Amino acid sequence: MAVLVTGGAGYIGSHAVAALQERGEEIVIVDNMQQGHRKALLGGKLYEGDLRDAAFMDTVFQENEIDAVIHFAANSLVGESMKDPGKYYHNNVFGTLCLLEKMNEYNVRKIVFSSTAATYGEPENVPIDEYDRTLPTNAYGETKLAMEKMMKWFDVAHNIKFVSLRYFNAAGAHESGKIGEDHSPETHLIPIVLQAALGQRPHISVFGEDYETADGTCIRDYIHVSDLADAHVLAVDRLRGGADSAVYNLGNGTGFSVKQVIEIARAVTGKEIPAVFEARRAGDPATLVASSDRARKELGWNPKRDKLEDIIKSAWSWHEANPNGYGDK
Ligand code: UFG
């Protein structure tokens, strides 16, 4: 039986493909290559196309014996979602609806879903657990929450079981050195800081120094992309074992401010990395830190690369060796 990975040529998807490959799973990948990279695929059979193309998806389900889906394919930028929410509703929400309908049609009843801390919005409690209020402050988070709710009702009506993994901030690169982060344009903090270290940018712009945090900059919980990938494999196992649907947070449980990230990156790279303070970015909550106790207990998940310094070192190895990423965009 094969695992279908949608968005498998993207940053987190490609690390999940690598993790599935390492344990000998048969892998089918669907990616429209909007953000994906062919070179990011260390295994699997690629179908290039879009979830919203019904005839294309018929071919994928007819040509393969798929028993589980890991669903990454989505747009995922907070800032962009505030400017173009329609793009997010179309690709994320409608794309997921198309996928779930095809899964139902082809009797595929297990899905692991790439969700996000952005579903919580400004948290009521820190660290955040899965019972906390979900009130997104940006359109991206709202679409991911809508996708989770859609899965809930497809479970009720059609018995499609889901595991929704709400990640905090993914960072780092695969230990093989073969795959890593390459977004175009890049918007995430750690790769931008490292591009500044490489001299590809004059400085890092810090968005907001007036948040209610110790140093005034936003706090996030950074988690290594390979630890995230491992959680997806565990979630597939759990669904194959007959478990019920569930939602899990994935983070290390420690928050770092933007200023702290820059300081650690300066130490790791030995570079100056100039910082310039600018206005807040729309839609950013002040603090997002995970409680992942549930994932540890129920999935048996145990993040191995949990020091931010090591996560930044892993990202730095990739960026130094691949200053232009995969070089294909
Ligand atoms: N930041 C800067 N300057 C930059 C880029 C980012 O100051 O040039 C700040 C942001 O304002 C934020 C922090 O660094 O406070 C982290 O920003 P990222 O863009 O790296 O990540 P986000 O927290 O906005 O979002 C990421 C993913 C989302 C996910 C979210 C969950 O992109 O998909 O984490 O926390 F939902």
mmCIF file with all atom_site columns, C-alpha atoms and ligand atoms in Angstrom, residues 76 78 116-118 140 167-169 187-190 192 204-207 218 220 222 258 281 284 288, ligand 1:
data_model
loop_
_atom_site.group_PDB
_atom_site.id
_atom_site.type_symbol
_atom_site.label_atom_id
_atom_site.label_alt_id
_atom_site.label_comp_id
_atom_site.label_asym_id
_atom_site.label_entity_id
_atom_site.label_seq_id
_atom_site.pdbx_PDB_ins_code
_atom_site.Cartn_x
_atom_site.Cartn_y
_atom_site.Cartn_z
_atom_site.occupancy
_atom_site.B_iso_or_equiv
_atom_site.pdbx_formal_charge
_atom_site.auth_seq_id
_atom_site.auth_comp_id
_atom_site.auth_asym_id
_atom_site.auth_atom_id
_atom_site.pdbx_PDB_model_num
ATOM   1  C CA  . SER A 1 76  ? 1.224  28.995 4.107  1.00 0.00 ? 76  SER A CA  1
ATOM   2  C CA  . VAL A 1 78  ? 0.703  34.688 7.144  1.00 0.00 ? 78  VAL A CA  1
ATOM   3  C CA  . THR A 1 116 ? -0.543 25.115 12.306 1.00 0.00 ? 116 THR A CA  1
ATOM   4  C CA  . ALA A 1 117 ? -0.233 27.058 15.537 1.00 0.00 ? 117 ALA A CA  1
ATOM   5  C CA  . ALA A 1 118 ? -1.854 29.889 13.580 1.00 0.00 ? 118 ALA A CA  1
ATOM   6  C CA  . TYR A 1 140 ? -3.971 31.597 6.695  1.00 0.00 ? 140 TYR A CA  1
ATOM   7  C CA  . TYR A 1 167 ? 3.138  22.767 13.986 1.00 0.00 ? 167 TYR A CA  1
ATOM   8  C CA  . PHE A 1 168 ? 4.769  25.728 15.546 1.00 0.00 ? 168 PHE A CA  1
ATOM   9  C CA  . ASN A 1 169 ? 7.752  27.188 13.631 1.00 0.00 ? 169 ASN A CA  1
ATOM   10 C CA  . THR A 1 187 ? 9.557  35.274 4.364  1.00 0.00 ? 187 THR A CA  1
ATOM   11 C CA  . HIS A 1 188 ? 10.560 33.138 7.360  1.00 0.00 ? 188 HIS A CA  1
ATOM   12 C CA  . LEU A 1 189 ? 12.781 34.464 10.078 1.00 0.00 ? 189 LEU A CA  1
ATOM   13 C CA  . ILE A 1 190 ? 15.603 31.909 10.282 1.00 0.00 ? 190 ILE A CA  1
ATOM   14 C CA  . ILE A 1 192 ? 16.223 35.407 6.184  1.00 0.00 ? 192 ILE A CA  1
ATOM   15 C CA  . ILE A 1 204 ? 17.289 41.496 8.903  1.00 0.00 ? 204 ILE A CA  1
ATOM   16 C CA  . SER A 1 205 ? 14.146 43.598 9.376  1.00 0.00 ? 205 SER A CA  1
ATOM   17 C CA  . VAL A 1 206 ? 12.641 42.924 12.802 1.00 0.00 ? 206 VAL A CA  1
ATOM   18 C CA  . PHE A 1 207 ? 8.863  43.328 12.623 1.00 0.00 ? 207 PHE A CA  1
ATOM   19 C CA  . CYS A 1 218 ? 7.645  38.164 19.020 1.00 0.00 ? 218 CYS A CA  1
ATOM   20 C CA  . ARG A 1 220 ? 8.030  31.556 18.730 1.00 0.00 ? 220 ARG A CA  1
ATOM   21 C CA  . TYR A 1 222 ? 11.118 26.572 16.736 1.00 0.00 ? 222 TYR A CA  1
ATOM   22 C CA  . VAL A 1 258 ? 13.191 37.386 17.348 1.00 0.00 ? 258 VAL A CA  1
ATOM   23 C CA  . ARG A 1 281 ? 3.639  42.701 10.454 1.00 0.00 ? 281 ARG A CA  1
ATOM   24 C CA  . ASP A 1 284 ? 1.389  38.190 13.958 1.00 0.00 ? 284 ASP A CA  1
ATOM   25 C CA  . LEU A 1 288 ? 3.274  31.087 20.309 1.00 0.00 ? 288 LEU A CA  1
HETATM 26 N N1  . UFG B 2 .   ? 10.008 38.113 11.468 1.00 0.00 ? 1   UFG B N1  1
HETATM 27 C C1  . UFG B 2 .   ? 10.771 39.252 11.444 1.00 0.00 ? 1   UFG B C1  1
HETATM 28 N N2  . UFG B 2 .   ? 11.417 39.569 10.288 1.00 0.00 ? 1   UFG B N2  1
HETATM 29 C C2  . UFG B 2 .   ? 11.346 38.806 9.168  1.00 0.00 ? 1   UFG B C2  1
HETATM 30 C C3  . UFG B 2 .   ? 10.573 37.624 9.204  1.00 0.00 ? 1   UFG B C3  1
HETATM 31 C C4  . UFG B 2 .   ? 9.912  37.303 10.376 1.00 0.00 ? 1   UFG B C4  1
HETATM 32 O O1  . UFG B 2 .   ? 10.850 39.990 12.422 1.00 0.00 ? 1   UFG B O1  1
HETATM 33 O O2  . UFG B 2 .   ? 11.946 39.178 8.148  1.00 0.00 ? 1   UFG B O2  1
HETATM 34 C C5  . UFG B 2 .   ? 9.324  37.750 12.698 1.00 0.00 ? 1   UFG B C5  1
HETATM 35 C C6  . UFG B 2 .   ? 7.829  37.636 12.516 1.00 0.00 ? 1   UFG B C6  1
HETATM 36 O O3  . UFG B 2 .   ? 7.209  38.879 12.689 1.00 0.00 ? 1   UFG B O3  1
HETATM 37 C C7  . UFG B 2 .   ? 7.478  36.622 13.605 1.00 0.00 ? 1   UFG B C7  1
HETATM 38 C C8  . UFG B 2 .   ? 8.716  35.733 13.700 1.00 0.00 ? 1   UFG B C8  1
HETATM 39 O O4  . UFG B 2 .   ? 9.765  36.484 13.102 1.00 0.00 ? 1   UFG B O4  1
HETATM 40 O O5  . UFG B 2 .   ? 7.315  37.277 14.809 1.00 0.00 ? 1   UFG B O5  1
HETATM 41 C C9  . UFG B 2 .   ? 8.567  34.433 12.981 1.00 0.00 ? 1   UFG B C9  1
HETATM 42 O O6  . UFG B 2 .   ? 8.085  34.715 11.669 1.00 0.00 ? 1   UFG B O6  1
HETATM 43 P P1  . UFG B 2 .   ? 8.033  33.620 10.505 1.00 0.00 ? 1   UFG B P1  1
HETATM 44 O O7  . UFG B 2 .   ? 7.517  34.311 9.295  1.00 0.00 ? 1   UFG B O7  1
HETATM 45 O O8  . UFG B 2 .   ? 9.321  32.905 10.431 1.00 0.00 ? 1   UFG B O8  1
HETATM 46 O O9  . UFG B 2 .   ? 6.980  32.586 11.045 1.00 0.00 ? 1   UFG B O9  1
HETATM 47 P P2  . UFG B 2 .   ? 5.478  32.820 11.526 1.00 0.00 ? 1   UFG B P2  1
HETATM 48 O O10 . UFG B 2 .   ? 5.499  32.689 13.014 1.00 0.00 ? 1   UFG B O10 1
HETATM 49 O O11 . UFG B 2 .   ? 4.855  34.037 10.986 1.00 0.00 ? 1   UFG B O11 1
HETATM 50 O O12 . UFG B 2 .   ? 4.715  31.666 10.784 1.00 0.00 ? 1   UFG B O12 1
HETATM 51 C C10 . UFG B 2 .   ? 5.191  30.365 10.776 1.00 0.00 ? 1   UFG B C10 1
HETATM 52 C C11 . UFG B 2 .   ? 4.692  29.671 9.527  1.00 0.00 ? 1   UFG B C11 1
HETATM 53 C C12 . UFG B 2 .   ? 3.225  29.532 9.574  1.00 0.00 ? 1   UFG B C12 1
HETATM 54 C C13 . UFG B 2 .   ? 2.775  28.979 10.865 1.00 0.00 ? 1   UFG B C13 1
HETATM 55 C C14 . UFG B 2 .   ? 3.329  29.732 12.018 1.00 0.00 ? 1   UFG B C14 1
HETATM 56 C C15 . UFG B 2 .   ? 2.942  29.112 13.306 1.00 0.00 ? 1   UFG B C15 1
HETATM 57 O O13 . UFG B 2 .   ? 5.050  30.403 8.382  1.00 0.00 ? 1   UFG B O13 1
HETATM 58 O O14 . UFG B 2 .   ? 2.834  28.680 8.550  1.00 0.00 ? 1   UFG B O14 1
HETATM 59 O O15 . UFG B 2 .   ? 4.733  29.749 11.906 1.00 0.00 ? 1   UFG B O15 1
HETATM 60 O O16 . UFG B 2 .   ? 3.587  29.750 14.360 1.00 0.00 ? 1   UFG B O16 1
HETATM 61 F F1  . UFG B 2 .   ? 1.445  29.019 10.953 1.00 0.00 ? 1   UFG B F1  1
#
